[in-house]
mmCIF file of C-alpha atoms in Angstrom:
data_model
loop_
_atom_site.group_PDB
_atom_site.id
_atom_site.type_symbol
_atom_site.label_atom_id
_atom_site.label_comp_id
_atom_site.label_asym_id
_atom_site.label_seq_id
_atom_site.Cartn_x
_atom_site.Cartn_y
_atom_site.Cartn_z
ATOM 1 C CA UNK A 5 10.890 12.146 -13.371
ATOM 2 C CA UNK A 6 8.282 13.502 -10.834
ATOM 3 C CA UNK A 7 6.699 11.061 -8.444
ATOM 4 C CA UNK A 8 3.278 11.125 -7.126
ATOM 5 C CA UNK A 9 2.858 14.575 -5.461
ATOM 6 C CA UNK A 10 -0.179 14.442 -2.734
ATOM 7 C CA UNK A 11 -1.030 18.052 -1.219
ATOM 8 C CA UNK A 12 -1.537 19.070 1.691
ATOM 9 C CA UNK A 13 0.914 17.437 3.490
ATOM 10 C CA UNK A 14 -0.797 17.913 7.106
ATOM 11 C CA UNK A 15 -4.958 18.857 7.215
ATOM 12 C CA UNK A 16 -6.596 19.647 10.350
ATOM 13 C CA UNK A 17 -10.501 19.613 10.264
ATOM 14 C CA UNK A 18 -13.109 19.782 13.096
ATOM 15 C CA UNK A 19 -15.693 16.868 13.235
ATOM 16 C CA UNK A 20 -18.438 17.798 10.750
ATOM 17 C CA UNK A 21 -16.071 19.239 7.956
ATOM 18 C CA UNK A 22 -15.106 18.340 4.680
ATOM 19 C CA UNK A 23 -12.039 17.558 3.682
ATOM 20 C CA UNK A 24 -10.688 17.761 0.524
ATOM 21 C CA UNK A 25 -7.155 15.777 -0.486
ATOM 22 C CA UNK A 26 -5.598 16.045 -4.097
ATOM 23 C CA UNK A 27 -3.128 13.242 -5.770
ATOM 24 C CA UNK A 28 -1.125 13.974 -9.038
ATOM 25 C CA UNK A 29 0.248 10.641 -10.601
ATOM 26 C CA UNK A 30 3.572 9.910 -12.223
ATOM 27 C CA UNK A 31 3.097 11.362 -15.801
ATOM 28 C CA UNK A 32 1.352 8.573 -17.920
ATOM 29 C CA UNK A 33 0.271 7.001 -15.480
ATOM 30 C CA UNK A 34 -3.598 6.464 -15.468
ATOM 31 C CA UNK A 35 -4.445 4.529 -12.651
ATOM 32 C CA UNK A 36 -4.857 6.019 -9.017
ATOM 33 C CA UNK A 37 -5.429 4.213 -6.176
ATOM 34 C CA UNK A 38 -5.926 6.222 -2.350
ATOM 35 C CA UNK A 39 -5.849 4.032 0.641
ATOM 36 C CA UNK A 40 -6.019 4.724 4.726
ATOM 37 C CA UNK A 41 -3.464 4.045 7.001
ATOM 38 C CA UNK A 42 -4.335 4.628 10.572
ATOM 39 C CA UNK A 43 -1.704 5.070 13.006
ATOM 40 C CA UNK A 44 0.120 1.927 13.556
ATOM 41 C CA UNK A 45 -2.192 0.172 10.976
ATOM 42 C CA UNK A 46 -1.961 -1.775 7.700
ATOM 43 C CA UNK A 47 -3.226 -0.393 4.037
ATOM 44 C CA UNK A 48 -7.163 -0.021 4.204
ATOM 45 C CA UNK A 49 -8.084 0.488 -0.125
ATOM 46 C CA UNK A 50 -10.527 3.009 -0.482
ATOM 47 C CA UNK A 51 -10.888 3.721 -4.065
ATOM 48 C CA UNK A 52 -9.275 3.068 -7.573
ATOM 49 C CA UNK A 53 -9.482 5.280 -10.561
ATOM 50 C CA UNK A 54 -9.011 4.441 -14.103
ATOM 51 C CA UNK A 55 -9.054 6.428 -17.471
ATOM 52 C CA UNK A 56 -11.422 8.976 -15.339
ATOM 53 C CA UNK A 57 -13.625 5.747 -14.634
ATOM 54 C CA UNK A 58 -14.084 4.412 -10.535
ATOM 55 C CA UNK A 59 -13.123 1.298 -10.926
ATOM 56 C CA UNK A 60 -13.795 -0.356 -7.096
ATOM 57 C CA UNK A 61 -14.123 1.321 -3.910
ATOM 58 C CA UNK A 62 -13.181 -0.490 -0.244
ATOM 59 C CA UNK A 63 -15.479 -0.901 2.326
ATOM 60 C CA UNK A 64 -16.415 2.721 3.010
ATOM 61 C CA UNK A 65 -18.913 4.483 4.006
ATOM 62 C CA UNK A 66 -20.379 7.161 0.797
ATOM 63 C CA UNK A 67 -18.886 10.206 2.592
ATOM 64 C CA UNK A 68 -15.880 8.924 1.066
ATOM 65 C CA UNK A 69 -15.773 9.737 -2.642
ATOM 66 C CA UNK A 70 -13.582 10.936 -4.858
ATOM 67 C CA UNK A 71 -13.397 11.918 -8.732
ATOM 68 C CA UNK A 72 -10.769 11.599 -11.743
ATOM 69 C CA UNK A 73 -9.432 14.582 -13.426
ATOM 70 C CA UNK A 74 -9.088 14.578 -17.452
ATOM 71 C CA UNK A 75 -4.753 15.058 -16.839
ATOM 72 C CA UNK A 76 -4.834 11.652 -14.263
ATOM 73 C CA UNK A 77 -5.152 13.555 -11.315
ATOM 74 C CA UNK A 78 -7.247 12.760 -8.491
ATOM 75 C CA UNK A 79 -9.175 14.270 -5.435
ATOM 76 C CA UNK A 80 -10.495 12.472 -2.503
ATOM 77 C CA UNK A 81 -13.147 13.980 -0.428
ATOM 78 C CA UNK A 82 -14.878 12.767 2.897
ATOM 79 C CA UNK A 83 -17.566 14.519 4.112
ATOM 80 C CA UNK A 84 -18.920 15.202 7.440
ATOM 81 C CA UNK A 85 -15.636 14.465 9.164
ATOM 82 C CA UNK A 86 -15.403 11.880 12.640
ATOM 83 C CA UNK A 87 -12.622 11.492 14.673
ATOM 84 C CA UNK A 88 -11.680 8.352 13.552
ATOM 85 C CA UNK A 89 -11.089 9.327 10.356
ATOM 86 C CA UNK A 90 -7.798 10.947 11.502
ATOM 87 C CA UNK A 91 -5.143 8.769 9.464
ATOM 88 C CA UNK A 92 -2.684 9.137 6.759
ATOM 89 C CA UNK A 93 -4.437 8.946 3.524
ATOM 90 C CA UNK A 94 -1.942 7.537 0.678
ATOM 91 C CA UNK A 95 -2.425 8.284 -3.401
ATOM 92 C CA UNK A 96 -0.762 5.463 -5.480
ATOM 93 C CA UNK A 97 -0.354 5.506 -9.162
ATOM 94 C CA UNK A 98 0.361 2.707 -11.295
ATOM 95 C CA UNK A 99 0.100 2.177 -15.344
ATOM 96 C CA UNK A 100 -2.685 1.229 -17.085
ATOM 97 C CA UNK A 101 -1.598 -2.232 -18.308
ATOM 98 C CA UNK A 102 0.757 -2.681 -15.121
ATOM 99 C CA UNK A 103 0.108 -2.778 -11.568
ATOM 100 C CA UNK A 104 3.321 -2.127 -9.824
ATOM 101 C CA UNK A 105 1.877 1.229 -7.359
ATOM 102 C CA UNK A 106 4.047 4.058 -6.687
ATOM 103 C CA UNK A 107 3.174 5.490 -3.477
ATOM 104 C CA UNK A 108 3.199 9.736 -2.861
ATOM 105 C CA UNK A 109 4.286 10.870 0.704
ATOM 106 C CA UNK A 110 0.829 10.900 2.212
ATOM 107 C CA UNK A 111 -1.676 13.777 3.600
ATOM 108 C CA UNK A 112 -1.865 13.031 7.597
ATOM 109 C CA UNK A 113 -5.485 14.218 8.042
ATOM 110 C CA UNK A 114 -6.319 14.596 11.554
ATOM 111 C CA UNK A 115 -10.048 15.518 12.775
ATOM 112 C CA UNK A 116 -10.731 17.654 16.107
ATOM 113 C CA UNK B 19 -13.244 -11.550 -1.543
ATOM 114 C CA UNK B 20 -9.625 -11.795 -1.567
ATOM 115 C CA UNK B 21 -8.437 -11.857 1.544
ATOM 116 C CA UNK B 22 -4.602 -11.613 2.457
ATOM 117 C CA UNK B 23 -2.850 -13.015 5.528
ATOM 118 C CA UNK B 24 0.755 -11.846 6.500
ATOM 119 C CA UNK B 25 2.371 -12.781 9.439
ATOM 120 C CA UNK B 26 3.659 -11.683 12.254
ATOM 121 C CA UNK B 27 2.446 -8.446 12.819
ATOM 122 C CA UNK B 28 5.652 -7.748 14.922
ATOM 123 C CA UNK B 29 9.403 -9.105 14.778
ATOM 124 C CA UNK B 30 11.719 -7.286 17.143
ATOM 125 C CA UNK B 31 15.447 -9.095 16.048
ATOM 126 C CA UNK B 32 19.160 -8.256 17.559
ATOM 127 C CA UNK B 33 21.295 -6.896 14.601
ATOM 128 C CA UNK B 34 22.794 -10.022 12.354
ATOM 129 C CA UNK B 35 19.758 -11.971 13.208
ATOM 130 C CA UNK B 36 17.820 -13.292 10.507
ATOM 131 C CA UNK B 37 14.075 -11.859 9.985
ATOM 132 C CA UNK B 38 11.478 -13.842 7.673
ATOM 133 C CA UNK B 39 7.498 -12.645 7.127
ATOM 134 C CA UNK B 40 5.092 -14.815 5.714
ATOM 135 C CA UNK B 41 2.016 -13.802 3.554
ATOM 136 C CA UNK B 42 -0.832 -16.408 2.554
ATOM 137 C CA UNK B 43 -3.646 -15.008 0.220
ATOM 138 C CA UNK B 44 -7.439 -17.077 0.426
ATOM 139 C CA UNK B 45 -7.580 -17.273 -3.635
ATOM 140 C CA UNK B 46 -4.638 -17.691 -5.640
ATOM 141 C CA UNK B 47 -2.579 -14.744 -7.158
ATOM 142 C CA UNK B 48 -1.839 -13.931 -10.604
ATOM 143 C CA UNK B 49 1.209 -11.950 -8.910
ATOM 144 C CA UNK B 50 2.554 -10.940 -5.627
ATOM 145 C CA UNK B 51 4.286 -7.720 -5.048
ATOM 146 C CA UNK B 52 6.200 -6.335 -1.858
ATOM 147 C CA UNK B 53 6.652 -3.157 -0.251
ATOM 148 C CA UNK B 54 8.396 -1.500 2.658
ATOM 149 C CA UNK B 55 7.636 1.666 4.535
ATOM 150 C CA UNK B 56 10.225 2.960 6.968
ATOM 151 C CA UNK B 57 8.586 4.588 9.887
ATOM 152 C CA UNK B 58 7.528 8.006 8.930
ATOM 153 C CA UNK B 59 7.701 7.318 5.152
ATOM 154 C CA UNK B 60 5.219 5.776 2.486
ATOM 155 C CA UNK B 61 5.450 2.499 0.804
ATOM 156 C CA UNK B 62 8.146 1.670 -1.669
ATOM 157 C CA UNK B 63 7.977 -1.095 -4.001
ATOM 158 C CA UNK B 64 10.567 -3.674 -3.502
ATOM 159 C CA UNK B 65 9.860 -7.095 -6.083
ATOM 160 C CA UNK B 66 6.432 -8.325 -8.042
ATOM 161 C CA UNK B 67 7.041 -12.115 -8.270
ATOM 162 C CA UNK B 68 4.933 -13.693 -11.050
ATOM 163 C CA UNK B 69 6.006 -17.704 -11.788
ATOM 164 C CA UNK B 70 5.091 -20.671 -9.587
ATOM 165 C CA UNK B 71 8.212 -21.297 -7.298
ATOM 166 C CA UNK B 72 9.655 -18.095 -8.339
ATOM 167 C CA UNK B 73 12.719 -16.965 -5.812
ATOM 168 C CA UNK B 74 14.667 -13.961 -6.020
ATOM 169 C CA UNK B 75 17.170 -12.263 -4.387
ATOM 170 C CA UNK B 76 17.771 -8.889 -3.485
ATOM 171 C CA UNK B 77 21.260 -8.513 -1.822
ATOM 172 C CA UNK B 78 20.235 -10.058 1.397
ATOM 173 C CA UNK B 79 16.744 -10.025 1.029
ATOM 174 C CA UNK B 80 15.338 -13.353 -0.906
ATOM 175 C CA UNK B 81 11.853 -13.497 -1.392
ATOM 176 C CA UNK B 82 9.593 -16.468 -2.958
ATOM 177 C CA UNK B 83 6.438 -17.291 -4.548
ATOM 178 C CA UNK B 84 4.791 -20.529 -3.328
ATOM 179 C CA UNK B 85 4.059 -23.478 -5.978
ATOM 180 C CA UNK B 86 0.155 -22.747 -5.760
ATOM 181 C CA UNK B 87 0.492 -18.953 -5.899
ATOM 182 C CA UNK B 88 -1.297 -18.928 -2.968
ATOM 183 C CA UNK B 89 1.680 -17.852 -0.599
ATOM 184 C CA UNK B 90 4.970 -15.702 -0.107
ATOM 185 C CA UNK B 91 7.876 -14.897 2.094
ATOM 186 C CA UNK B 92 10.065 -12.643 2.433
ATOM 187 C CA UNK B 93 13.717 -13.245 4.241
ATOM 188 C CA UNK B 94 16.271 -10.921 5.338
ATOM 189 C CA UNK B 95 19.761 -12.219 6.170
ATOM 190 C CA UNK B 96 21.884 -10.739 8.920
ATOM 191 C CA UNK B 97 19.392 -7.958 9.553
ATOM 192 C CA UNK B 98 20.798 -4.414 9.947
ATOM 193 C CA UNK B 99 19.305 -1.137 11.856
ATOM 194 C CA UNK B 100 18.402 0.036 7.907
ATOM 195 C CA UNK B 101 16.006 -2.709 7.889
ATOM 196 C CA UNK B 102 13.749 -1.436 10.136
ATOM 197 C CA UNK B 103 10.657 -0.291 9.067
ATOM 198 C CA UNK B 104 7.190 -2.565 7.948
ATOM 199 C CA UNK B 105 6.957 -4.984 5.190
ATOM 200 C CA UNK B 106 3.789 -5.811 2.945
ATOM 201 C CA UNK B 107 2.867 -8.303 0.653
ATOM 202 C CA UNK B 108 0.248 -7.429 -1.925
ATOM 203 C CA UNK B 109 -1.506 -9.695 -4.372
ATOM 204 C CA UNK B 110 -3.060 -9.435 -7.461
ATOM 205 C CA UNK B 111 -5.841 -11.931 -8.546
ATOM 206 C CA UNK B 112 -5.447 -11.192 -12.249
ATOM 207 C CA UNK B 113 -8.659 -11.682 -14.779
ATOM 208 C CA UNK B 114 -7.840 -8.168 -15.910
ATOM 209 C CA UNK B 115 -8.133 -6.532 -12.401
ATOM 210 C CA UNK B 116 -5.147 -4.195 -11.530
ATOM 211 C CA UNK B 117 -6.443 -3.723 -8.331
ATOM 212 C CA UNK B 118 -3.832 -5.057 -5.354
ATOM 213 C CA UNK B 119 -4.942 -6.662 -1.936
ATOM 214 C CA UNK B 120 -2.581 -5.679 0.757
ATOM 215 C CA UNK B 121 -1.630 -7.953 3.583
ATOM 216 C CA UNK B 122 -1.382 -5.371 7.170
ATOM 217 C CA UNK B 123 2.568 -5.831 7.091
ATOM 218 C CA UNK B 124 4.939 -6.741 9.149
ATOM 219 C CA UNK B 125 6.711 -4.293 11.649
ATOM 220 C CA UNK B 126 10.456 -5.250 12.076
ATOM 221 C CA UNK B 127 11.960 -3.449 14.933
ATOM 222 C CA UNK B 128 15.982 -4.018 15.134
ATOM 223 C CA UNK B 129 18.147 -3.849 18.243
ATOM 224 C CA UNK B 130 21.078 -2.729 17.624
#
């Protein structure tokens, strides 16, 4: 069984950009969750998707959004990139009735 | 809003040395769950404890779930160099939220 694939791997932006990350859950799983990680840092949530639905989003600014695909997948997009937002950014995927997260390998954006 | 504590940030131990981390959430859980990411790596789930008092044991990792369901720990006997990496409690307030509240881990560092 496939885990949760995240693509890129490794995105390099200049400050201003948009970045664009994609997150493909473990098959039937509906639930996908993408969090930060700075260097060093703990877990910061971002957002949570359900059944195509956003569910909660962390405390974010809006140029982080994000949207639920029909087949489970998910994208995350921030806009008008800043330095700091140079982290790992992690996909998780859990059932719908369960909340046990399985984590995909990251995308290590870093901003210029 | 939930708000979860975990404790210390660092633990540097010699090999066969025994390693605990703590994790205290502000509300109490419906569930707790643990991870562990080994530098470089993502999260991996390691145990969800549910029941008041609940302690289980993984090899030499035994991990509990406080009376209240308002706290955790996590203990490693005779720690070895695969140990290394950062540990994280997560909790789950229930009332039909899947949504999990990550404490910022704790790095374990072990000298051989």
């Amino acid at each position: 069984e496939a885990g949760v694939t995240q693509s890129p791997t490794h995105l390099i932006k200049t400050r201003g950009q948009q970045a664009t990350l994609r997150c493909s859950p473990i098959s039937g799983h509906t639930s996908v969750y993408w969090y930060q990680q700075a260097l060093g840092l703990g877990l910061q949530f971002l957002l949570w998707y359900d059944e195509g639905e956003e569910r909660n989003r962390g405390n974010f600014p809006p140029r982080f959004s994000g949207r639920q695909f029909p087949n489970y997948s998910s994208e995350l997009n921030v806009n008008a990139l800043e330095l700091e937002d140079s982290a790992l950014y992690l996909c998780a995927s859990s059932l719908q009735q369960g909340n046990i997260q399985y984590f995909g390998a990251g995308t290590r954006l870093s901003v210029l | 809003g939930q708000q979860v504590m975990q404790i210390p940030q660092y633990q540097h131990v010699q090999e066969g040395e025994d390693f605990t981390t703590y994790c205290n959430s502000s509300t109490t859980l419906s569930n707790i769950q643990w991870y562990k990411q080994r530098p470089g790596g993502h999260p991996v789930f390691l145990i969800q404890l549910v029941k008041s008092g609940e302690v289980k044991k993984q090899k030499r990792l035994t991990f509990q779930f406080g009376e209240a369901k308002k706290n955790s720990s996590l203990h490693i006997t005779a720690t070895q160099t695969t140990d290394v990496g950062t540990y994280f409690c997560a909790g789950n307030s229930g009332a039909g939220s899947y949504q999990l509240t990550f404490g910022k881990g704790t790095k374990l560092s072990v000298i051989p």
